[in-house]
Coordinates of C-alpha atoms in Angstrom, one line a residue:
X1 CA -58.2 73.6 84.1
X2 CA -59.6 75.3 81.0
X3 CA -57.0 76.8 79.6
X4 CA -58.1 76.9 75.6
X5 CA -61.2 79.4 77.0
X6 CA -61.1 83.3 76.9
X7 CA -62.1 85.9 78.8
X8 CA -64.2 87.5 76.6
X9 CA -66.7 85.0 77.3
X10 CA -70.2 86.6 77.1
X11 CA -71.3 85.4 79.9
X12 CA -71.2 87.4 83.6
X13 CA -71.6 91.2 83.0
X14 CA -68.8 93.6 84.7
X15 CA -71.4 94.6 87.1
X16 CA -72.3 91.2 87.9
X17 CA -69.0 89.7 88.4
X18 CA -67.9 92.9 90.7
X19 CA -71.0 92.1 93.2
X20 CA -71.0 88.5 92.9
X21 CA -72.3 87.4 96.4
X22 CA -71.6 90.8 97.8
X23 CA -67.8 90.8 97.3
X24 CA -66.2 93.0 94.4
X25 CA -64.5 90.8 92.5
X26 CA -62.9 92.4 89.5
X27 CA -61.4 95.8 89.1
X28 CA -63.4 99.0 87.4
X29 CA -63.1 98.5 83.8
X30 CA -62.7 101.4 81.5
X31 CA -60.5 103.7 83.8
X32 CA -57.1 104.3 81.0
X33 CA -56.3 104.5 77.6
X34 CA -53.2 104.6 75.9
X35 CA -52.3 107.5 77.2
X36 CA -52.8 107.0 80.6
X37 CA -51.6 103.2 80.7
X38 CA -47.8 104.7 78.8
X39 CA -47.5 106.9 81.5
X40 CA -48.1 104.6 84.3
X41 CA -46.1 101.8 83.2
X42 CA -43.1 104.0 81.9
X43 CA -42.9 105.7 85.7
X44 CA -41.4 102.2 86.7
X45 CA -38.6 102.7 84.1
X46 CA -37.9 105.8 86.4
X47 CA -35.9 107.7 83.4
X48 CA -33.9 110.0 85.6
X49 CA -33.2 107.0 88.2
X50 CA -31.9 104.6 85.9
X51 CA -29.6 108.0 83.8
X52 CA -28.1 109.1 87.7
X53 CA -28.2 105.6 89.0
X54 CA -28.3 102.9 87.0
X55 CA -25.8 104.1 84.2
X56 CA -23.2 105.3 86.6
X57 CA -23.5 101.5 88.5
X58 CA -23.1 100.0 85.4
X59 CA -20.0 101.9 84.0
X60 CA -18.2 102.2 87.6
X61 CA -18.9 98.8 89.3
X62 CA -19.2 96.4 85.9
X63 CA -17.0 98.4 83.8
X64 CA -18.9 98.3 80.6
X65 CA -17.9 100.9 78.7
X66 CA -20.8 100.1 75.8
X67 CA -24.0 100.7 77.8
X68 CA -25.0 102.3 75.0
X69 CA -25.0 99.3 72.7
X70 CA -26.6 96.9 75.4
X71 CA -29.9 99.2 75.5
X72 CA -30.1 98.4 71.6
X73 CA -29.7 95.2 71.8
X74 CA -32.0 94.8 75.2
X75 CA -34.6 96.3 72.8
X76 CA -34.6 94.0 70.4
X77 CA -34.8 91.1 72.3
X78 CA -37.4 92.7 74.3
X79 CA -39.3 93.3 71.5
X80 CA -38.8 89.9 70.1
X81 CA -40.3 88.8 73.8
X82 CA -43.1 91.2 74.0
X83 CA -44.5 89.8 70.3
X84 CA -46.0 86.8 72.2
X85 CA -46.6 88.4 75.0
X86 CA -48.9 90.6 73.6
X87 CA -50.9 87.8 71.7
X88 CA -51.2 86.2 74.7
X89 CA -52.8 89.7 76.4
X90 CA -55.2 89.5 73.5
X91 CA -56.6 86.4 75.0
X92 CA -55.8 86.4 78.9
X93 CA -57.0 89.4 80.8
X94 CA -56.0 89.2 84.0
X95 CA -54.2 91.6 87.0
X96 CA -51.6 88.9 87.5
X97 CA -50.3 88.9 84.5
X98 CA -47.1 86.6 84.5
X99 CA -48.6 84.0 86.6
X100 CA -51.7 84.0 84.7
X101 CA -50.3 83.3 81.7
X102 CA -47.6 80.6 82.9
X103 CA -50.9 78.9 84.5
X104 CA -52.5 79.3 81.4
X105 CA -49.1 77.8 79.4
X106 CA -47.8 75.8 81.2
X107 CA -50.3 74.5 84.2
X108 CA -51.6 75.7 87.1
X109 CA -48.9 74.9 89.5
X110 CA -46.1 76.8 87.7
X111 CA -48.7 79.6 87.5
X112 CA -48.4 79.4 91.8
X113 CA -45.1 79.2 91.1
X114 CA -44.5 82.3 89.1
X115 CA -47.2 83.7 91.1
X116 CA -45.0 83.8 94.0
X117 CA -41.7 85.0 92.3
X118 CA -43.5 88.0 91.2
X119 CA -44.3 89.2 94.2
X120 CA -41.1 88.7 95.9
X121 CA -39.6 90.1 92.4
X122 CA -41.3 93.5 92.1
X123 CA -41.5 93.6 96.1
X124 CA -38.1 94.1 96.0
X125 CA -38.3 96.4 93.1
X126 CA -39.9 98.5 95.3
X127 CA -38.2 98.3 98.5
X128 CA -34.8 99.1 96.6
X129 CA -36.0 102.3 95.5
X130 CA -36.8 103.5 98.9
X131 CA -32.9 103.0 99.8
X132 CA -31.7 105.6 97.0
X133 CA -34.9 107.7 98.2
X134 CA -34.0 107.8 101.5
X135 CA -30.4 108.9 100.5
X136 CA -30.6 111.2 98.1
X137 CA -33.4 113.5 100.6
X138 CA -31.1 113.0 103.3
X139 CA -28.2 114.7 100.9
X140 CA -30.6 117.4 99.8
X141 CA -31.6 118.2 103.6
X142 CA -27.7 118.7 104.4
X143 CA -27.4 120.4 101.7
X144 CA -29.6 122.9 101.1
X145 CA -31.1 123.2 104.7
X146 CA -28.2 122.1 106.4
X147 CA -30.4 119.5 108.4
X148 CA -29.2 116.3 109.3
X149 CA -31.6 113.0 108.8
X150 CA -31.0 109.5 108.7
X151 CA -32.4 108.3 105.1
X152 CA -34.4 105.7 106.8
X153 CA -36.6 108.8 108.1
X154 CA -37.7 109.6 104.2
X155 CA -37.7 106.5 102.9
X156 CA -40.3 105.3 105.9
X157 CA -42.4 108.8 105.2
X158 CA -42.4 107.6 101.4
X159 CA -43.3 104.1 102.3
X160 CA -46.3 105.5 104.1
X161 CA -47.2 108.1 101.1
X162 CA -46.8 105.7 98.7
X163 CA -49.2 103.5 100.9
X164 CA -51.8 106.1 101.3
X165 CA -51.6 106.7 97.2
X166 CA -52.4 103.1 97.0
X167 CA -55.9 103.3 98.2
X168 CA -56.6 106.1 95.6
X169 CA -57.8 105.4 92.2
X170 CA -55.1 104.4 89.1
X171 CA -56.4 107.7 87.1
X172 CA -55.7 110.1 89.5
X173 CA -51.8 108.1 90.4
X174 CA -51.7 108.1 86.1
X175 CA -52.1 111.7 85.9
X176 CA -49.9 112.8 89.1
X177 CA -47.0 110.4 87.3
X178 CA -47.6 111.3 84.3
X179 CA -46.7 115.0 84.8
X180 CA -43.4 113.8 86.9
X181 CA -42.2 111.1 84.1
X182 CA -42.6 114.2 80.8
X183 CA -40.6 116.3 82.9
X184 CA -38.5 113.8 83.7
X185 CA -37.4 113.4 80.2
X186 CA -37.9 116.9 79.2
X187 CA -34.9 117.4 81.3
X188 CA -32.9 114.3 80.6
X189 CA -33.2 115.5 76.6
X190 CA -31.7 118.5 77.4
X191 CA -28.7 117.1 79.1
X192 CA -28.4 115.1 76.5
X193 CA -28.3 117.5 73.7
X194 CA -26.1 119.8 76.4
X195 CA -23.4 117.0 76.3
X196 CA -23.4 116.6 72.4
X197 CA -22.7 120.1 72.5
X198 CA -19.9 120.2 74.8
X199 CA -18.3 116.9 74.5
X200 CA -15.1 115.9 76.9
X201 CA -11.5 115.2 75.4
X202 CA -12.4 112.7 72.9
X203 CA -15.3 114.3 71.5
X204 CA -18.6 112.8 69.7
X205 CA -16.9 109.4 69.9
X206 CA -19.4 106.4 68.9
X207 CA -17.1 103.9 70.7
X208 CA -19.7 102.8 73.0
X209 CA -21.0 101.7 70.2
X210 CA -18.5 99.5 69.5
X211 CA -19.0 95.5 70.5
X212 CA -15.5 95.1 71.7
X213 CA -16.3 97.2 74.7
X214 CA -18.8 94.4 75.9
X215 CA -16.2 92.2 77.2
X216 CA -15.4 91.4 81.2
X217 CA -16.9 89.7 83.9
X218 CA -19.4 92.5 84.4
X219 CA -20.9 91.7 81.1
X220 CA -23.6 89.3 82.5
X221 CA -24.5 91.3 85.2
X222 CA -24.5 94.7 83.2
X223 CA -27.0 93.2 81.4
X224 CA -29.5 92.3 84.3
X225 CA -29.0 95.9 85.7
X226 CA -29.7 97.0 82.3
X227 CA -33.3 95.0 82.0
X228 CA -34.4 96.3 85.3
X229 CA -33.9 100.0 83.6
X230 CA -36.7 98.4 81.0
X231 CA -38.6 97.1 83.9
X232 CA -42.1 98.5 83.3
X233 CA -43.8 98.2 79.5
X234 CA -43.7 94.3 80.9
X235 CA -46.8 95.4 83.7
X236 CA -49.2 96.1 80.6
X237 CA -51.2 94.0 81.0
X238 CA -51.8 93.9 84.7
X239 CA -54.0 97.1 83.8
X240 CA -55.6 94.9 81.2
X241 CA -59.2 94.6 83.5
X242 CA -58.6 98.6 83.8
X243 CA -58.4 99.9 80.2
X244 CA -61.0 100.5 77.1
X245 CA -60.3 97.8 74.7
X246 CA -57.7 95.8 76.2
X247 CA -57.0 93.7 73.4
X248 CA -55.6 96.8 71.5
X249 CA -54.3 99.0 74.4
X250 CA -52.4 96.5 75.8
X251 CA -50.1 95.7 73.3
X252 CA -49.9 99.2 71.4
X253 CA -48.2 100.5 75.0
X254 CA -46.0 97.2 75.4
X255 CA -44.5 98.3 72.2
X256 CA -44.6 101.8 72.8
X257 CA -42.9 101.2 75.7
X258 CA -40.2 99.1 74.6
X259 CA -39.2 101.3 71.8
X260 CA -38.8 104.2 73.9
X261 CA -36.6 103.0 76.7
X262 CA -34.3 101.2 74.2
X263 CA -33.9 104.4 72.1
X264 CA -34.2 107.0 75.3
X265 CA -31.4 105.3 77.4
X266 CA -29.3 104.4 74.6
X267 CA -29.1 108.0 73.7
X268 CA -28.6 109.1 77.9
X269 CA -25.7 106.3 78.3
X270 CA -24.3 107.5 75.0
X271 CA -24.2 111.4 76.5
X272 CA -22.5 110.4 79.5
X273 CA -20.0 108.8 77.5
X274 CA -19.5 111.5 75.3
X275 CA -19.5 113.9 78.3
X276 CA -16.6 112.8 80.0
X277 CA -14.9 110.6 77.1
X278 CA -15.5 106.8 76.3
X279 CA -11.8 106.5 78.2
X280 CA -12.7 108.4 81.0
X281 CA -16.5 107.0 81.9
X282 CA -15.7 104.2 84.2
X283 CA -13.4 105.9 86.3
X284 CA -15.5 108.6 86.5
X285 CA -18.8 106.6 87.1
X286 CA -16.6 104.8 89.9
X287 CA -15.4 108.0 91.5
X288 CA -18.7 110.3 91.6
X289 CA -21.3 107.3 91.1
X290 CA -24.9 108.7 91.0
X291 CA -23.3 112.5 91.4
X292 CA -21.9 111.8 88.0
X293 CA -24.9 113.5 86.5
X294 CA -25.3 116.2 88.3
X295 CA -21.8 117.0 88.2
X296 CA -21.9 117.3 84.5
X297 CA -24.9 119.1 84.7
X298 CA -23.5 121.7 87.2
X299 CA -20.6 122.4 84.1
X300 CA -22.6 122.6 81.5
X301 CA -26.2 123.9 82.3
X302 CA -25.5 125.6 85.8
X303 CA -26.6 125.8 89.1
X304 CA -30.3 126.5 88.7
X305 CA -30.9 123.5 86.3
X306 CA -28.7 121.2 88.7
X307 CA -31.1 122.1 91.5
X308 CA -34.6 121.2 89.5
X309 CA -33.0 117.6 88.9
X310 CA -32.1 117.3 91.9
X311 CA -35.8 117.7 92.8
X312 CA -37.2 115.8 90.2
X313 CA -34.7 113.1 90.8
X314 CA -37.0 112.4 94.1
X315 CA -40.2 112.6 92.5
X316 CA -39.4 110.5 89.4
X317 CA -38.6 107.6 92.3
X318 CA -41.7 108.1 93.8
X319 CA -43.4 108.0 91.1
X320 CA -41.6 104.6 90.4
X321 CA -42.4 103.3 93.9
X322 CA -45.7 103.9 93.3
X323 CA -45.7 102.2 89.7
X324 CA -44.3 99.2 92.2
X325 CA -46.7 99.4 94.4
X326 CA -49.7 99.4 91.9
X327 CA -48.7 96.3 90.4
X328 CA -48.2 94.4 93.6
X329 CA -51.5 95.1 94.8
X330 CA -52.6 94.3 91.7
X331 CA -51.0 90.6 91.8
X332 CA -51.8 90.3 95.6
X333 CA -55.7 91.3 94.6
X334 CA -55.5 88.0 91.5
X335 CA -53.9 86.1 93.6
X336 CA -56.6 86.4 96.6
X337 CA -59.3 86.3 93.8
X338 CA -58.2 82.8 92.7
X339 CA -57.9 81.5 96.5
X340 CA -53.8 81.5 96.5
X341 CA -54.0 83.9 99.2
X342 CA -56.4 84.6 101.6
X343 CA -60.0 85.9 99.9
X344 CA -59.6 89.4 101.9
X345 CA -56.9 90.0 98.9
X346 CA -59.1 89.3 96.2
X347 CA -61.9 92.3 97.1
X348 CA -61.4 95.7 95.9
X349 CA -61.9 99.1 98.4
X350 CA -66.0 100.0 97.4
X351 CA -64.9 103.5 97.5
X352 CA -62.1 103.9 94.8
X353 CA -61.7 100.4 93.3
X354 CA -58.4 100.1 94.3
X355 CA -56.9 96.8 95.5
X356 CA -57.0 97.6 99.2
X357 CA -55.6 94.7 100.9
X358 CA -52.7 94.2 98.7
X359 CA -52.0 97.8 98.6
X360 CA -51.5 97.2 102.8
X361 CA -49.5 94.5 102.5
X362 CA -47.2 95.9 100.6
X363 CA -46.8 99.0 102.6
X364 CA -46.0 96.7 105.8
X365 CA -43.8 94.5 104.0
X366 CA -41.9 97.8 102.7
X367 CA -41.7 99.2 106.1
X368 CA -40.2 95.9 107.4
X369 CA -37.7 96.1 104.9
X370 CA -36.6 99.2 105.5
X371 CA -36.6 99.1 109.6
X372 CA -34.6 96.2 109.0
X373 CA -32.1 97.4 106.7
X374 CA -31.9 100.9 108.7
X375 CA -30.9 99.2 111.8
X376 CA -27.6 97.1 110.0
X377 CA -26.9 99.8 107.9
X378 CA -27.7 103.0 109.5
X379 CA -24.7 103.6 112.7
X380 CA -21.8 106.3 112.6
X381 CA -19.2 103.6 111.6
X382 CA -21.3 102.6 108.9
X383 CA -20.6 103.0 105.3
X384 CA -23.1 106.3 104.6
X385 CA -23.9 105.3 101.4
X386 CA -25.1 101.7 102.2
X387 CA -28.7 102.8 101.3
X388 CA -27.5 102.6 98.2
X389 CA -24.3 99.9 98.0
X390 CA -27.2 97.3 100.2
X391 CA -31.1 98.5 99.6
X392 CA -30.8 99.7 96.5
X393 CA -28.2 97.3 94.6
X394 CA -29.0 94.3 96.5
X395 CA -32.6 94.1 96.4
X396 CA -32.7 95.7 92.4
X397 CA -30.9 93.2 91.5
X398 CA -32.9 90.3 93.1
X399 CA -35.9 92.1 91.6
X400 CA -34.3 92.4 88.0
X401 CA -33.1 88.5 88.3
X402 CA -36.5 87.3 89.5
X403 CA -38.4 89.5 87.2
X404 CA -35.8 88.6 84.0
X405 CA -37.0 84.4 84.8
X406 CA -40.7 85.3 85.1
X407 CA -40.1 86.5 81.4
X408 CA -38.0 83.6 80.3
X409 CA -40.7 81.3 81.6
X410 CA -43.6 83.2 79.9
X411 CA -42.6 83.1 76.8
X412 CA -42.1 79.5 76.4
X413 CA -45.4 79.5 78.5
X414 CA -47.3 81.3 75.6
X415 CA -45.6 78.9 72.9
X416 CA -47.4 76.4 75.0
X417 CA -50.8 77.7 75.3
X418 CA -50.8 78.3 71.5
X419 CA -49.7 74.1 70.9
X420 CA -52.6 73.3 73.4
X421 CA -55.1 75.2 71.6
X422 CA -54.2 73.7 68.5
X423 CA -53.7 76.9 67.0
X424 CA -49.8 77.1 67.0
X425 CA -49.5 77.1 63.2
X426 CA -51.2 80.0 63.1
X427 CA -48.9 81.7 65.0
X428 CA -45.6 80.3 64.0
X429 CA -43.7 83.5 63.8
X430 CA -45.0 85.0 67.1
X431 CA -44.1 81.5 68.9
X432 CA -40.5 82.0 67.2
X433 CA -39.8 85.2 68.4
X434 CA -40.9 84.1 71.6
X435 CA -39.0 81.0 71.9
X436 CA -35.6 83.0 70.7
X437 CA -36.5 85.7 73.1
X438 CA -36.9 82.9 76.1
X439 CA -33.5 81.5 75.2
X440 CA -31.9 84.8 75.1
X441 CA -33.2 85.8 78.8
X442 CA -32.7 82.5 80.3
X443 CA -29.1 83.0 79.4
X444 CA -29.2 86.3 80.4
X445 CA -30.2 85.1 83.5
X446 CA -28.2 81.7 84.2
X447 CA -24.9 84.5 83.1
X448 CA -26.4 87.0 86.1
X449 CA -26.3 84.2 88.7
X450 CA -22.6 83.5 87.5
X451 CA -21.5 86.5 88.0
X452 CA -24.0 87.8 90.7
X453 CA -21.1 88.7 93.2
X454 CA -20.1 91.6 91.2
X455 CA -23.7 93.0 90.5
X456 CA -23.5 93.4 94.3
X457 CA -20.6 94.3 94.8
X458 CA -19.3 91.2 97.3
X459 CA -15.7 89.5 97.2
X460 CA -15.6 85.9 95.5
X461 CA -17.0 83.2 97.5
X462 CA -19.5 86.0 99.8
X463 CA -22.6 84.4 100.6
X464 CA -24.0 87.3 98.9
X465 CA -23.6 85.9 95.9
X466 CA -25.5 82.7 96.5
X467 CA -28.2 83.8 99.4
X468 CA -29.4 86.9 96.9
X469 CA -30.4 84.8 93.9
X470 CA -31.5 82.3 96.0
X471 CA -34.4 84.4 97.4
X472 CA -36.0 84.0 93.8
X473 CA -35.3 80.0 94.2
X474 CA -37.1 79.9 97.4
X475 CA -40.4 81.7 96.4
X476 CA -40.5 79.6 93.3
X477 CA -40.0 76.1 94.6
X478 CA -42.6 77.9 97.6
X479 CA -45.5 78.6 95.0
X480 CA -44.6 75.4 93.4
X481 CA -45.2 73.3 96.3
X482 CA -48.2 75.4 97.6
X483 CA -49.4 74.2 94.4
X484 CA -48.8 71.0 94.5
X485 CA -50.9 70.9 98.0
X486 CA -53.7 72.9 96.3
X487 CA -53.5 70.7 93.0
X488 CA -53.9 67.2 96.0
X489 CA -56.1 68.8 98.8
X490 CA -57.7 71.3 97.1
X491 CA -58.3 70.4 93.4
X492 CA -61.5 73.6 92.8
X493 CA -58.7 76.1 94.0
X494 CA -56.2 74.7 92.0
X495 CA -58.3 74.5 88.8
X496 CA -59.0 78.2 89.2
X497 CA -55.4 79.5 89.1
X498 CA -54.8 81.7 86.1
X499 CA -58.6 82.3 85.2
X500 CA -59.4 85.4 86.7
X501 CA -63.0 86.4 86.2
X502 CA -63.4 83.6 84.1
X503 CA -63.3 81.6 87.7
X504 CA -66.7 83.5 88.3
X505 CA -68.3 82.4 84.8
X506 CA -67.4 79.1 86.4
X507 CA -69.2 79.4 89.5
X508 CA -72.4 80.7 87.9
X509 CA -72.4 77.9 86.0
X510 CA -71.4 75.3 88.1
X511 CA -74.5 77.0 90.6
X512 CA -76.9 77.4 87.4
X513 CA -76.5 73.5 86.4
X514 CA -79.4 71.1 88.0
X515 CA -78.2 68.7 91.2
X516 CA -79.4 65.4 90.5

C-alpha cells in the first residue's frame, strides 16, 4: 500500500476520475466553503439538543455538578487532537475520513477496521436522535393540538425525510441547516444572558467552575456524553473532496468548530447552573430532565419564547439527523469506492452528486431501528419516556464511545504516517499534541466502559453495561477480520483501502504500463 503518496497527485483530472469506465467515482468538487462546511458540520453538535438534552442527562443521571468546566477542558484536548488531524487532512483527502487515515497510519486492515466502527458509530448517532425526535413531536401534538401519536410515527416520517434530503445536493442541506443551527443559537444566547440576569438563590456563582465538583462515578461517563455534544467539527474532512481548497478549509472549520462548542456550551451549562443554583441543578435536572429548559424559559422569557424553542428544538434535531446522515453516506460511498462494500456504494446519483446508495442504506437501517425499538418500547405499560431513557441514551452513547476510539486511534495513526514518511521531525509538535490527545481519549474511553452502566442508566451487573460497548467491539474485530480475508484472498482490494481517488491514479497506470 502506498501510503507516503498524496492526493494531490497531478495525474487523473476531476472529470476523469468521476467518469472513469462510466461509473462516477468521486464526489463534485468545489460545492462549500468555509462558510457552508461550519454550518454543516456544527448542525451535528445540535446546540439546542445537547443545552435541553444533553446538559440536563448529565447533571440529573451523572450528577456532575461542573459541566461547565468539562466543556473547557473537552476543548482543549480536542484541540490538542484536532492539530494532527488537520495535518493529516492537508495530505489525505478522502470521504472516509477516520478509516482513511488509520489505513494510511497504521495499515490497511485497521483502516477496515475503523472503517467499520464508524459506521456503526455515527449510525447510531443517528438513530438515537430519532428517539428524542419522535418524543418531543409526540409531546407537542398533545399539547398544543391535543392529538395523541405514538413517537415512533414521527420519528419514522423523519427517517423517511431525512432519507429523501439525502438524495439532494450538500449545498442546498448546508443552507436549509444553516438557517436552523444560527437560530438555534440566537435563542440559546438569549437564555443565557436571561439567566445571568435572573439568577436562582445562589446567584452568579462560578462553582461549576470549580474542579472539586468533578468527582463521582458519573465522572467517566459525563465525560463521553459530553464529547458526543462536540461530535461534528471531527466530520471535516469527510467534505474534504467537496470544498474549494481543501487543504485550508478543512482545518480552518475543524478549529472553528472546536472553539465554538467548547466556549458556546460552557457558557449554556454555566446558565443552567446559575438559573436554578449550583446546589439545586442535579435535583432539578433529575426531576424535569430535558423540560428543564423550557421550564426556565417559561419564568423568565414567557410563553411565546417557550413556544419558538420548542419548535426549533425539532428542527435543530433534524437538522442533526441529517448532518448524520450525510456523513454515513459519505463513508458508505469510500467504503464502496475502495471495494469494502459492494461497488453499487461507491457511485454517486448523476443527477445531484449525492452518495445515493449509502444515503439508502442508511435510511433502511434507521427505519429498522426504530420499528424495532417502537415495538419493546412503545405499549400502555411501558415507560413513556423510553424513546428517550433507551433510543436516545443507549444508542448516543454507543455512538459517542465508538466515535471517542476512532479518535484515540487516529491520532496515534497520524503520528505514524508522519514516522513512515520520514518526515516526523518535522512535525514534532503536531505528533505531540496528538500523541497526548490519543492518551487522554483512550482513557476517556477505557473510564466510559467502566462505568458504562450508569451512562445508561442500568443497575450493576445489567448486561447493558457489557452488550452496549460491546457493539463497537464487534464491528471492529468485524472490519478487522474482513481485512485480514481481503489482505489473503484479495491482496488489489486490500492495497486500495484508504486511497480514495488515488486508487484510480492507480488503475490508469497500472492499465497505461506495457504487458510483456
Amino acid at each position: 500500500m502506498a501510503t507516503g503518496s498524496s492526493t494531490t497527485s497531478p495525474r487523473g483530472s476531476a472529470a476523469e476520475i468521476r467518469t472513469y469506465k462510466g461509473q462516477d467515482r468521486a464526489l463534485r468538487a468545489d460545492r462549500l466553503g468555509t462558510a457552508g462546511l461550519l454550518l454543516s458540520v456544527l448542525a451535528a453538535s445540535a446546540p439546542l439538543m445537547v443545552v435541553a438534552g444533553v446538559m440536563p442527562t448529565t447533571f440529573g443521571v451523572m450528577g456532575i455538578v461542573g459541566q461547565p468546566l468539562l466543556f473547557v477542558i473537552l476543548g482543549v484536548v480536542l484541540a490538542l487532537f484536532s492539530i494532527g488531524y488537520a495535518e493529516m487532512s492537508r495530505h489525505v483527502h478522502n470521504a472516509g475520513a477516520f478509516y482513511a487515515y488509520i489505513a494510511r497510519g497504521l495499515g490497511a486492515t485497521a483502516g477496515a477496521g475503523a472503517s467499520m466502527v464508524a459506521l456503526v458509530a455515527y449510525s447510531a448517532m443517528q438513530v438515537g436522535v430519532y428517539g428524542i425526535l419522535g418524543f418531543e413531536v409526540s409531546g407537542l401534538l398533545t399539547t398544543y393540538l391535543d392529538v395523541q401519536v405514538a413517537w415512533w410515527i414521527p420519528a419514522l416520517l423523519a427517517v423517511a425525510a431525512t432519507g429523501a434530503l439525502g438524495w439532494l445536493k450538500i449545498d442546498l442541506n448546508a443552507k436549509v441547516i444553516g438557517v436552523l443551527i444560527l437560530i438555534e443559537c440566537a435563542l440559546v444566547v438569549i437564555f443565557d444572558l436571561a439567566a445571568l440576569g435572573k439568577p436562582g438563590a445562589e446567584g452568579l456563582s462560578l462553582h461549576a467552575f470549580n474542579p472539586a465538583t468533578l468527582s463521582g462515578p458519573g465522572l467517566g461517563t459525563a465525560l463521553c456524553f459530553c464529547i458526543a455534544a462536540f461530535v461534528g467539527f471531527e466530520q471535516s474532512p469527510v467534505y474534504a473532496e467537496e470544498t474549494s481548497k481543501p487543504h485550508i478549509v478543512v482545518s480552518r472549520v475543524m478549529f472553528l468548530a472546536v472553539g465554538f462548542v467548547a466556549l458556546f456550551f460552557a457558557l449554556s451549562a454555566w446558565a443552567l447552573t446559575v438559573a436554578t443554583g449550583p446546589s439545586e441543578v442535579v435535583k432539578a435536572s433529575a426531576d424535569a430532565g430535558p423540560g428543564l429548559l423550557f421550564q426556565l424559559t417559561e419564568d423568565r422569557l414567557g410563553t411565546a419564547f417557550t413556544d419558538v424553542l420548542h419548535v426549533l428544538f425539532v428542527t435543530g434535531m433534524f437538522a442533526a439527523m441529517l448532518s448524520f446522515h450525510n456523513v454515513v453516506a459519505r463513508y458508505a460511498f469510500a467504503m464502496g469506492r475502495e471495494g469494502l462494500l459492494p461497488a453499487a456504494f461507491g457511485r454517486t446519483n448523476a443527477g445531484t452528486g449525492a452518495p445515493g446508495t449509502g444515503s439508502l442504506l442508511q435510511t433502511g437501517v434507521s427505519a429498522v431501528i426504530v420499528l424495532g425499538f417502537a415495538l419493546t418500547d412503545d405499549n400502555p405499560a411501558g415507560d413513556p419516556t423510553a424513546p428517550i431513557l433507551h433510543l436516545f441514551t443507549w444508542m448516543g452513547s454507543v455512538g459517542a464511545l465508538g466515535i471517542t476510539l476512532l479518535m484515540a486511534t487516529a491520532s496515534f495513526a497520524v503520528i505514524a504516517f508522519f514516522v513512515r514518511r520520514g518526515t516526523a521531525s518535522a512535525q514534532v509538535w503536531r505528533l505531540a499534541a496528538a500523541g497526548a490527545a490519543g492518551l487522554a481519549l483512550l482513557g476517556i474511553a477505557v473510564y466510559t466502559v467502566k462505568d458504562f452502566a450508569v451512562l445508561v442508566g442500568a443497575d450493576k451487573g445489567s448486561a447493558l453495561s457489557w452488550a452496549l460497548p460491546a457493539i463497537i467491539a464487534v464491528a471492529a474485530a468485524g472490519g478487522l477480520a474482513y481485512g485480514s480475508v481481503l489482505r489473503s484472498r484479495r491482496p488489489e482490494v486490500h492495497a486500495r483501502i484508504g486511497l480514495g481517488n488515488e486508487a484510480f491514479r492507480l488503475d490508469q497506470a497500472a492499465e497505461a504500463t506495457p504487458r510483456a
